[in-house]
Coordinates of C-alpha atoms (C1' of nucleotides) in Angstrom, one line a residue:
Chain A
X1 CA -67.3 -28.6 0.3
X2 CA -66.5 -32.1 0.2
X3 CA -68.9 -35.1 -0.8
X4 CA -69.2 -38.6 0.7
X5 CA -66.9 -41.3 -0.5
X6 CA -67.0 -44.7 0.9
X7 CA -64.8 -47.8 0.6
X8 CA -66.4 -50.7 -1.2
X9 CA -65.1 -54.3 -0.4
X10 CA -66.0 -55.5 -3.7
X11 CA -63.7 -53.2 -5.5
X12 CA -61.2 -52.7 -2.7
X13 CA -61.2 -48.9 -3.4
X14 CA -62.9 -45.9 -1.8
X15 CA -65.2 -44.1 -4.2
X16 CA -67.8 -41.4 -4.3
X17 CA -71.2 -42.7 -2.9
X18 CA -74.1 -42.2 -5.4
X19 CA -77.4 -43.6 -4.2
X20 CA -79.5 -45.6 -6.7
X21 CA -82.4 -43.3 -6.0
X22 CA -81.7 -39.5 -5.2
X23 CA -82.2 -38.8 -1.7
X24 CA -82.8 -42.4 -0.7
X25 CA -80.5 -44.9 0.8
X26 CA -81.2 -48.5 1.6
X27 CA -78.8 -50.4 4.0
X28 CA -78.9 -54.0 4.8
X29 CA -76.9 -55.0 7.9
X30 CA -76.3 -58.4 9.0
X31 CA -77.3 -58.5 12.5
X32 CA -76.9 -60.9 15.3
X33 CA -77.4 -64.9 15.1
X34 CA -78.9 -64.8 18.6
X35 CA -77.4 -67.7 20.1
X36 CA -75.1 -66.1 22.9
X37 CA -75.0 -62.7 24.9
X38 CA -73.6 -59.8 22.8
X39 CA -69.9 -58.9 23.3
X40 CA -68.4 -55.7 22.5
X41 CA -67.4 -57.0 18.9
X42 CA -70.9 -57.5 18.1
X43 CA -72.0 -54.1 19.1
X44 CA -68.9 -52.4 17.5
X45 CA -70.6 -53.5 14.2
X46 CA -73.9 -52.0 15.4
X47 CA -72.2 -48.7 16.4
X48 CA -70.0 -48.4 13.3
X49 CA -73.1 -48.8 10.9
X50 CA -75.0 -46.6 13.2
X51 CA -72.5 -43.7 12.4
X52 CA -72.8 -44.5 8.8
X53 CA -76.5 -44.3 9.1
X54 CA -76.4 -41.0 11.2
X55 CA -74.2 -39.5 8.8
X56 CA -76.2 -40.3 5.8
X57 CA -79.2 -39.0 7.3
X58 CA -77.4 -35.7 8.1
X59 CA -76.1 -35.7 4.6
X60 CA -79.7 -35.3 3.4
X61 CA -80.7 -39.0 2.8
X62 CA -83.8 -40.7 3.8
X63 CA -82.3 -43.9 5.1
X64 CA -84.1 -47.1 5.1
X65 CA -82.0 -49.5 7.5
X66 CA -82.8 -53.1 7.8
X67 CA -80.8 -55.1 10.3
X68 CA -81.9 -58.8 10.5
X69 CA -82.0 -61.2 13.5
X70 CA -81.1 -64.7 12.5
X71 CA -83.1 -66.7 15.0
X72 CA -82.8 -70.2 13.7
X73 CA -79.5 -71.9 13.1
X74 CA -77.3 -74.9 14.3
X75 CA -75.9 -73.1 17.4
X76 CA -79.2 -72.0 18.6
X77 CA -80.6 -75.5 18.3
X78 CA -77.5 -76.9 20.1
X79 CA -77.8 -74.2 22.8
X80 CA -81.4 -75.2 23.4
X81 CA -80.4 -78.5 24.2
X82 CA -77.7 -77.5 26.4
X83 CA -80.0 -75.0 28.3
X84 CA -83.0 -77.2 28.2
X85 CA -85.1 -74.4 26.6
X86 CA -87.1 -74.4 23.5
X87 CA -85.3 -73.0 20.8
X88 CA -87.4 -70.1 20.2
X89 CA -87.1 -69.3 23.9
X90 CA -83.2 -69.2 23.6
X91 CA -83.4 -67.1 20.4
X92 CA -85.8 -64.5 22.1
X93 CA -83.8 -64.2 25.4
X94 CA -80.6 -63.4 23.3
X95 CA -82.4 -61.1 20.8
X96 CA -83.6 -59.1 24.0
X97 CA -80.1 -58.9 25.3
X98 CA -78.8 -57.5 21.9
X99 CA -81.8 -55.1 21.9
X100 CA -80.6 -53.8 25.3
X101 CA -77.1 -53.6 24.5
X102 CA -78.0 -51.7 21.4
X103 CA -80.2 -49.4 23.3
X104 CA -77.5 -48.7 25.9
X105 CA -75.2 -47.7 23.2
X106 CA -77.8 -45.5 21.7
X107 CA -77.7 -47.4 18.5
X108 CA -80.9 -46.2 16.7
X109 CA -83.5 -49.0 16.1
X110 CA -83.6 -50.1 12.5
X111 CA -86.3 -49.0 10.3
X112 CA -87.3 -52.7 10.4
X113 CA -85.7 -55.7 12.0
X114 CA -86.9 -58.9 10.3
X115 CA -86.5 -62.2 11.9
X116 CA -85.5 -65.2 9.5
X117 CA -88.4 -67.4 10.8
X118 CA -90.8 -64.9 9.9
X119 CA -89.7 -64.9 6.2
X120 CA -89.9 -68.6 5.4
X121 CA -92.4 -67.9 2.6
X122 CA -90.0 -65.5 1.1
X123 CA -87.3 -68.0 1.2
X124 CA -89.3 -70.7 -0.3
X125 CA -90.2 -68.5 -3.0
X126 CA -86.5 -67.5 -3.7
X127 CA -85.6 -71.0 -3.9
X128 CA -88.5 -71.8 -6.3
X129 CA -87.0 -69.1 -8.5
X130 CA -83.4 -70.4 -8.4
X131 CA -84.6 -74.0 -9.2
X132 CA -86.6 -72.8 -12.1
X133 CA -83.5 -71.1 -13.3
X134 CA -81.6 -74.1 -12.9
X135 CA -79.1 -72.5 -10.3
X136 CA -80.4 -74.6 -7.4
X137 CA -81.4 -78.3 -7.1
X138 CA -83.4 -80.6 -4.8
X139 CA -81.8 -83.8 -4.8
X140 CA -84.7 -85.5 -3.0
X141 CA -83.4 -85.8 0.6
X142 CA -85.1 -82.6 1.6
X143 CA -82.1 -80.6 1.2
X144 CA -81.8 -77.7 -1.3
X145 CA -78.4 -76.6 -2.7
X146 CA -77.2 -74.0 -4.9
X147 CA -74.8 -75.0 -7.7
X148 CA -72.0 -72.7 -7.1
X149 CA -69.9 -74.1 -10.2
X150 CA -72.4 -72.5 -12.6
X151 CA -71.8 -69.1 -11.1
X152 CA -69.3 -67.1 -13.1
X153 CA -69.2 -64.3 -10.6
X154 CA -68.9 -66.6 -7.5
X155 CA -66.3 -65.6 -5.1
X156 CA -65.5 -62.2 -6.7
X157 CA -66.1 -60.4 -3.4
X158 CA -63.5 -62.5 -1.4
X159 CA -61.4 -62.9 -4.5
X160 CA -60.9 -66.5 -4.3
X161 CA -60.9 -69.4 -6.7
X162 CA -63.3 -72.2 -6.3
X163 CA -60.6 -74.7 -6.8
X164 CA -58.4 -73.1 -4.2
X165 CA -61.0 -73.4 -1.4
X166 CA -60.1 -76.1 1.4
X167 CA -62.8 -78.9 1.1
X168 CA -65.7 -78.0 3.6
X169 CA -65.1 -79.6 6.8
X170 CA -68.6 -81.3 6.6
X171 CA -68.0 -82.4 3.1
X172 CA -67.8 -86.0 3.8
X173 CA -71.0 -85.8 5.9
X174 CA -73.2 -84.2 3.5
X175 CA -71.6 -84.4 0.0
X176 CA -73.1 -87.5 -1.1
X177 CA -76.1 -85.6 -2.4
X178 CA -74.2 -82.5 -3.7
X179 CA -73.1 -82.2 -7.2
X180 CA -70.2 -80.4 -5.8
X181 CA -68.8 -80.4 -2.4
X182 CA -68.7 -76.8 -2.5
X183 CA -72.4 -76.4 -3.1
X184 CA -74.1 -74.8 -0.2
X185 CA -77.4 -75.6 1.5
X186 CA -80.1 -73.2 0.8
X187 CA -82.4 -75.4 3.1
X188 CA -81.9 -78.2 5.2
X189 CA -84.0 -81.2 5.7
X190 CA -85.5 -81.6 9.2
X191 CA -83.8 -84.1 11.4
X192 CA -85.6 -85.8 14.2
X193 CA -86.6 -83.2 16.9
X194 CA -85.5 -80.2 14.9
X195 CA -88.1 -77.5 14.2
X196 CA -89.1 -77.6 10.7
X197 CA -91.4 -75.7 8.2
X198 CA -93.2 -77.4 5.1
X199 CA -91.8 -76.9 1.7
X200 CA -92.3 -78.5 -1.7
X201 CA -89.3 -80.5 -1.1
X202 CA -90.2 -81.7 2.3
X203 CA -90.1 -80.3 5.9
X204 CA -86.9 -78.5 6.9
X205 CA -85.3 -75.3 8.0
X206 CA -83.3 -72.6 6.4
X207 CA -79.6 -72.6 5.7
X208 CA -77.5 -69.8 7.1
X209 CA -77.4 -67.6 4.0
X210 CA -80.7 -67.7 2.5
X211 CA -82.7 -65.5 5.0
X212 CA -80.6 -62.5 4.2
X213 CA -81.0 -62.7 0.4
X214 CA -84.9 -63.1 1.0
X215 CA -85.2 -60.4 3.6
X216 CA -83.0 -57.9 1.6
X217 CA -85.3 -58.4 -1.3
X218 CA -88.4 -58.3 0.7
X219 CA -87.5 -54.8 2.4
X220 CA -85.0 -53.2 -0.1
X221 CA -85.9 -54.5 -3.5
X222 CA -83.8 -56.3 -6.1
X223 CA -81.2 -53.8 -5.9
X224 CA -80.2 -51.7 -3.0
X225 CA -77.4 -49.4 -1.9
X226 CA -75.1 -50.7 0.8
X227 CA -74.8 -54.1 2.5
X228 CA -72.8 -54.4 5.6
X229 CA -71.4 -56.6 8.2
X230 CA -68.4 -57.9 10.0
X231 CA -65.3 -58.8 8.1
X232 CA -65.7 -62.5 8.6
X233 CA -69.0 -62.5 6.7
X234 CA -67.5 -61.8 3.4
X235 CA -66.9 -65.3 3.0
X236 CA -69.0 -67.4 3.0
X237 CA -72.1 -65.6 4.1
X238 CA -72.0 -62.5 1.7
X239 CA -70.4 -64.5 -1.1
X240 CA -73.4 -66.9 -0.8
X241 CA -75.8 -64.2 -0.6
X242 CA -74.5 -62.7 -3.7
X243 CA -74.6 -66.0 -5.3
X244 CA -78.2 -66.7 -4.5
X245 CA -79.5 -63.2 -5.3
X246 CA -77.7 -62.9 -8.5
X247 CA -78.7 -66.2 -9.6
X248 CA -82.2 -65.2 -8.9
X249 CA -81.7 -62.1 -11.2
X250 CA -81.5 -59.7 -8.7
X251 CA -78.9 -56.8 -8.9
X252 CA -78.4 -56.9 -5.1
X253 CA -76.1 -54.8 -3.1
X254 CA -74.3 -52.0 -5.0
X255 CA -71.7 -51.5 -2.2
X256 CA -70.2 -53.8 0.4
X257 CA -68.9 -52.5 3.7
X258 CA -67.2 -54.5 6.5
X259 CA -66.2 -53.4 9.9
X260 CA -63.2 -55.0 11.5
X261 CA -62.7 -56.7 14.8
X262 CA -62.4 -56.0 18.2
X263 CA -59.5 -57.9 19.2
X264 CA -57.8 -59.0 22.5
X265 CA -54.1 -59.7 22.7
X266 CA -54.0 -59.2 19.0
X267 CA -56.5 -62.0 18.4
X268 CA -60.0 -61.9 17.3
X269 CA -62.5 -62.2 20.0
X270 CA -64.1 -65.5 20.6
X271 CA -66.5 -67.1 22.9
X272 CA -63.9 -68.9 24.6
X273 CA -62.5 -65.5 26.1
X274 CA -65.2 -65.6 28.8
X275 CA -67.7 -63.3 29.9
X276 CA -65.7 -60.2 30.8
X277 CA -66.1 -58.6 27.5
X278 CA -69.8 -58.9 27.3
X279 CA -71.6 -55.5 26.8
X280 CA -73.6 -55.8 30.2
X281 CA -70.1 -56.7 32.1
X282 CA -68.2 -53.6 30.8
X283 CA -71.3 -51.4 31.3
X284 CA -70.7 -51.9 35.0
X285 CA -67.3 -50.0 34.7
X286 CA -68.2 -47.4 32.2
X287 CA -71.4 -45.8 30.9
X288 CA -72.9 -46.6 27.6
X289 CA -72.0 -43.3 26.1
X290 CA -68.3 -43.9 27.1
X291 CA -68.2 -47.5 25.7
X292 CA -69.9 -46.3 22.5
X293 CA -67.3 -43.4 22.5
X294 CA -64.5 -46.1 22.7
X295 CA -65.9 -48.4 20.1
X296 CA -66.6 -45.7 17.7
X297 CA -63.2 -43.9 17.9
X298 CA -61.3 -46.1 15.8
X299 CA -61.8 -46.3 12.2
X300 CA -64.2 -48.9 11.3
X301 CA -61.9 -50.6 9.0
X302 CA -59.2 -51.0 11.7
X303 CA -58.8 -53.4 14.2
X304 CA -59.5 -52.2 17.8
X305 CA -57.2 -53.8 20.4
X306 CA -59.3 -53.9 23.6
X307 CA -57.9 -53.4 26.9
X308 CA -59.4 -52.1 30.1
X309 CA -56.8 -49.3 30.4
X310 CA -57.6 -48.0 26.8
X311 CA -61.3 -48.0 27.7
X312 CA -60.8 -46.2 30.8
X313 CA -58.4 -43.6 29.2
X314 CA -61.1 -43.2 26.4
X315 CA -63.8 -42.6 29.1
X316 CA -61.6 -39.9 30.6
X317 CA -61.1 -38.2 27.4
X318 CA -64.9 -38.3 26.9
X319 CA -65.7 -36.9 30.3
X320 CA -63.4 -33.9 29.3
X321 CA -65.4 -33.0 26.4
X322 CA -68.7 -33.5 28.4
X323 CA -67.2 -31.3 31.1
X324 CA -66.8 -28.4 28.6
X325 CA -70.4 -28.8 27.3
X326 CA -71.7 -28.7 30.9
X327 CA -69.7 -25.8 31.8
X328 CA -71.0 -24.1 28.6
X329 CA -74.6 -24.9 29.8
X330 CA -73.8 -23.2 33.1
X331 CA -72.4 -20.1 31.6
X332 CA -74.8 -19.7 28.7
X333 CA -78.0 -21.2 30.3
X334 CA -78.8 -22.8 27.1
X335 CA -78.2 -26.3 25.7
X336 CA -76.0 -26.0 22.6
X337 CA -77.6 -26.6 19.4
X338 CA -75.9 -29.2 17.1
X339 CA -73.8 -27.7 14.3
X340 CA -71.7 -29.7 12.0
X341 CA -68.5 -27.9 11.0
X342 CA -66.5 -28.1 7.9
X343 CA -63.6 -30.0 9.4
X344 CA -65.8 -32.7 10.8
X345 CA -67.6 -32.8 7.4
X346 CA -64.6 -33.4 5.5
X347 CA -63.4 -36.1 7.7
X348 CA -66.5 -38.0 7.8
X349 CA -67.1 -37.7 4.1
X350 CA -63.7 -39.3 3.6
X351 CA -64.9 -43.0 4.3
X352 CA -66.1 -42.0 7.8
X353 CA -62.7 -41.0 9.0
X354 CA -63.8 -40.7 12.5
X355 CA -60.2 -40.4 14.1
X356 CA -59.7 -37.4 12.0
X357 CA -63.1 -36.0 13.0
X358 CA -62.1 -36.5 16.5
X359 CA -59.1 -34.1 16.0
X360 CA -61.7 -31.4 14.7
X361 CA -63.5 -32.0 18.1
X362 CA -60.2 -31.4 20.0
X363 CA -59.8 -28.2 18.2
X364 CA -63.2 -26.9 19.0
X365 CA -62.6 -28.1 22.7
X366 CA -59.4 -26.1 22.9
X367 CA -61.1 -23.0 21.4
X368 CA -64.1 -23.4 23.6
X369 CA -62.0 -23.9 26.9
X370 CA -60.1 -20.7 26.0
X371 CA -63.1 -18.9 25.5
X372 CA -64.4 -19.9 28.9
X373 CA -61.3 -18.4 30.4
X374 CA -61.7 -15.2 28.2
X375 CA -65.4 -14.9 29.0
X376 CA -66.1 -14.9 25.3
X377 CA -69.8 -16.3 25.0
X378 CA -70.2 -16.1 21.5
X379 CA -67.2 -18.3 21.1
X380 CA -68.3 -20.7 23.9
X381 CA -71.5 -21.1 22.2
X382 CA -70.0 -21.8 18.7
X383 CA -67.6 -24.3 20.1
X384 CA -70.3 -26.1 22.2
X385 CA -72.4 -26.2 19.3
X386 CA -69.9 -27.6 17.0
X387 CA -69.0 -30.2 19.6
X388 CA -72.5 -31.3 20.3
X389 CA -73.2 -31.5 16.5
X390 CA -70.1 -33.9 16.1
X391 CA -71.1 -35.8 19.2
X392 CA -74.7 -36.3 17.9
X393 CA -73.2 -37.9 14.5
X394 CA -71.1 -40.2 16.6
X395 CA -74.2 -41.0 18.8
X396 CA -72.6 -39.7 21.8
X397 CA -74.5 -36.7 22.5
X398 CA -74.7 -36.3 26.3
X399 CA -77.9 -34.3 25.9
X400 CA -79.6 -37.0 23.9
X401 CA -82.6 -38.1 25.8
X402 CA -81.5 -41.7 24.8
X403 CA -78.8 -41.4 27.6
X404 CA -80.8 -39.9 30.2
X405 CA -80.6 -41.8 33.5
X406 CA -83.7 -43.2 34.6
X407 CA -84.7 -42.6 38.1
X408 CA -83.2 -39.2 38.3
X409 CA -86.4 -37.1 38.6
X410 CA -86.0 -33.5 38.4
X411 CA -87.2 -33.4 42.0
X412 CA -84.4 -35.6 43.2
X413 CA -81.7 -33.6 41.2
X414 CA -83.2 -30.2 42.8
X415 CA -83.0 -31.8 46.4
X416 CA -79.6 -33.0 45.8
X417 CA -78.5 -29.7 44.6
X418 CA -79.9 -28.1 47.6
X419 CA -78.2 -30.5 49.8
X420 CA -74.9 -29.7 48.2
X421 CA -75.3 -26.2 48.2
X422 CA -75.9 -26.2 52.2
X423 CA -72.5 -28.1 52.3
X424 CA -70.8 -25.7 49.9
X425 CA -72.2 -22.9 52.1
X426 CA -70.3 -24.6 55.1
X427 CA -67.2 -25.0 53.0
X428 CA -67.2 -21.5 51.7
X429 CA -67.5 -20.0 55.3
X430 CA -64.8 -22.2 56.4
X431 CA -62.6 -21.0 53.6
X432 CA -63.3 -17.4 54.5
X433 CA -62.0 -17.7 58.0
X434 CA -59.1 -19.6 56.4
X435 CA -60.1 -22.8 58.2
X436 CA -58.8 -25.1 55.5
X437 CA -58.8 -28.2 57.3
X438 CA -62.5 -27.9 57.6
X439 CA -63.1 -26.8 54.1
X440 CA -61.0 -29.8 52.8
X441 CA -62.8 -32.1 54.9
X442 CA -66.1 -31.1 53.3
X443 CA -64.5 -31.4 50.0
X444 CA -63.1 -34.9 50.7
X445 CA -66.3 -36.1 52.2
X446 CA -68.3 -35.2 49.0
X447 CA -65.5 -36.7 46.9
X448 CA -66.0 -39.9 48.7
X449 CA -69.6 -39.9 47.6
X450 CA -68.7 -39.3 44.0
X451 CA -69.4 -35.5 44.1
X452 CA -66.4 -33.5 42.8
X453 CA -66.1 -29.8 44.0
X454 CA -64.2 -27.3 41.4
X455 CA -63.7 -23.7 42.5
X456 CA -64.2 -21.4 39.6
X457 CA -64.2 -17.6 39.2
X458 CA -68.0 -17.8 39.6
X459 CA -67.9 -19.9 42.9
X460 CA -67.8 -23.6 43.4
X461 CA -69.4 -26.0 41.1
X462 CA -70.2 -29.6 41.7
X463 CA -70.6 -32.7 39.5
X464 CA -71.1 -36.4 39.8
X465 CA -68.3 -38.7 38.7
X466 CA -70.2 -41.9 39.2
X467 CA -67.2 -43.4 40.8
X468 CA -67.7 -42.6 44.6
X469 CA -65.9 -45.1 46.8
X470 CA -69.3 -46.2 48.3
Chain B
rG1 C1' -51.7 -74.2 0.0
rG2 C1' -55.2 -70.0 -1.5
rU3 C1' -57.1 -65.0 -0.4
rC4 C1' -56.7 -60.4 2.4
rG5 C1' -55.1 -57.1 6.2
rG6 C1' -51.5 -55.1 9.5
rA7 C1' -46.3 -53.5 12.0
rU8 C1' -46.2 -45.6 13.3
rG9 C1' -43.3 -42.0 19.5
rG10 C1' -44.2 -44.6 26.9
rC11 C1' -49.5 -45.9 25.1
rC12 C1' -53.8 -45.3 21.7
rG13 C1' -54.4 -43.9 17.0
rA14 C1' -54.6 -40.7 11.8
rG15 C1' -51.8 -40.0 7.5
rA16 C1' -50.3 -42.7 2.0
rG17 C1' -44.0 -38.8 -2.1
rG18 C1' -42.0 -32.8 0.4
rC19 C1' -44.9 -28.9 5.0
rG20 C1' -43.9 -33.9 11.4
rA21 C1' -53.1 -35.1 12.8
rG22 C1' -55.1 -35.8 17.4
rG23 C1' -55.6 -37.9 22.2
rC24 C1' -53.9 -40.2 26.7
rA25 C1' -49.6 -40.6 29.9
rA26 C1' -45.2 -38.0 31.6
rG27 C1' -42.1 -33.5 33.0
rG28 C1' -42.0 -28.1 33.5
rG29 C1' -44.8 -23.6 33.9
rA30 C1' -49.5 -20.1 34.8
rC31 C1' -53.9 -20.1 38.0
rU32 C1' -55.2 -21.9 43.2
rG33 C1' -54.8 -21.5 50.5
rC34 C1' -54.3 -26.6 48.5
rA35 C1' -56.7 -29.1 44.9
rA36 C1' -59.8 -29.8 40.6
rA37 C1' -60.8 -27.8 36.1
rU38 C1' -58.4 -25.1 32.3
rC39 C1' -54.3 -22.9 29.5
rC40 C1' -49.1 -22.5 27.8
rC41 C1' -44.5 -25.3 26.9
rU42 C1' -41.6 -29.9 26.3
rC43 C1' -40.6 -35.2 24.5
rU44 C1' -41.5 -36.5 18.2
rA45 C1' -42.2 -42.0 15.7
rC46 C1' -42.9 -44.6 11.1
rA47 C1' -40.7 -53.5 11.7
rC48 C1' -35.9 -54.9 9.0
rG49 C1' -32.7 -54.8 4.3
rG50 C1' -32.1 -53.0 -0.4
rG51 C1' -33.9 -49.9 -4.5
rU52 C1' -36.5 -45.6 -7.3
rU53 C1' -36.6 -40.3 -6.6
rC54 C1' -34.0 -33.6 -5.9
rA55 C1' -37.3 -35.8 -1.8
rA56 C1' -39.8 -42.2 0.9
rA57 C1' -43.4 -43.4 7.0
rU58 C1' -45.7 -43.0 2.3
rC59 C1' -43.7 -46.0 -4.2
rC60 C1' -40.8 -50.9 -5.9
rC61 C1' -38.2 -55.5 -4.6
rG62 C1' -37.0 -58.8 -0.8
rU63 C1' -37.0 -60.3 4.4
rU64 C1' -39.2 -60.9 9.6
rC65 C1' -43.1 -60.8 12.8
rC66 C1' -48.5 -60.5 14.1
rG67 C1' -53.5 -61.4 12.5
rA68 C1' -58.0 -62.6 9.6
rC69 C1' -60.9 -65.8 6.1
rC70 C1' -61.1 -70.6 3.3
rU71 C1' -69.1 -73.5 4.1
rC72 C1' -73.2 -71.7 9.8
rC73 C1' -68.3 -66.0 13.5
rA74 C1' -69.7 -59.1 14.0

RNA sequence: GGUCGGAUGGCCGAGAGGCGAGGCAAGGGACUGCAAAUCCCUCUACACGGGUUCAAAUCCCGUUCCGACCUCCA
């Protein structure tokens, strides 16, 4: 039996995962800065780390999963002006949209989801420690900076040299008070009209990085197991988190994991690409479970080149797996019990090699379909159990209540089943008298409503595709 | 300029010295009144040029192309 290995951005190697405390894992994931609707790149990160979390839980760990919401930053303030709303209304609006997107994709709710604005006290406490230790300084203008040149380990995550960095774009604007243009703001003095909180250095608001150090410390302690986020956060965000936390004397994250992009036309997704790749737009063409399957199917460290065609193909592939599970339920009259087999385990233990894990699902699918043909119920059950087990780790279990479609009451389903059964009786009668024009017209009529009829050895069965030409 | 990725068959996407993942699409076959679903078979690739090796998609050197980050992007 294999054991879990994970890649670490800091060492750039894959190594055995050993938690700090046996049986426990603490994960901090940099969540959204709630300043725009979520696009699929944002939720890919959520899905990737949700798979990690589910796998750790399956592996026997009690997982504490913290995913923050950064609800105060320059862009939110800018957006508030633009949308003529209070900044907190903007933040809340987009936070809800993110929550809805995560829920639609069955991303498990974090153990806790702290907001930056709820942790000003902790941030001030952290800054006091940093100033006492001589790592940070308040020049008196209301800003507080971290003095990066004093930190020997600064930039080790991104493997850069301080002197090689291009000067900050805003260097000329703010550098007058900085000891070094590359010192970054832990705290920003309030400008007229900006929201602010009182501090010993004057009213102001958090810089971008401070909240994560403060909140990770609050909920996971001085040292914790895994810190995650998107690739772009390596520098400056995570580098600066390390700087703040280590300067304060914390061990901080033992392992760094970063997910790659969803790209379009070979480029990183950006806001300028419009609204079409927002989650709620894509959910008009595919179900949440299918979008999740697509986003989760690439390895988390590989770029995923988005296309509508690839998404559609992926959805087709998923429906094939789902079709087998549904047929198995019809045959066995029992919902499969999730079972994790060895092939899937080995793949997931190898730095969450989902693509290889998918190959194991294909194997089980082939075996299962053959067993249906052969009528071997034991083999059908085993294949269905293994497939459901794999899908549950990937968060794509069609029997998961999280994917239950609201509004489909049992009564409604029973009524629909009865109506279709009537139509199928007519069709069967027509077929028996070899009136294929009549039987095909019934089948075509149902198909136009999105109801697919398949003839099997046990008689006709029906299913809803959700793609009726209404 | 610095740092870091990538280039695999029609497409997607693993692998990281020898035994050619897997999926989708396509073609052929089985089954079917016709379909659908399912199964079987077929197509077989590693950007380019050198090198190391008995053996290279995999290691080394070089080249080309694509991309990311370099102070508020997941």
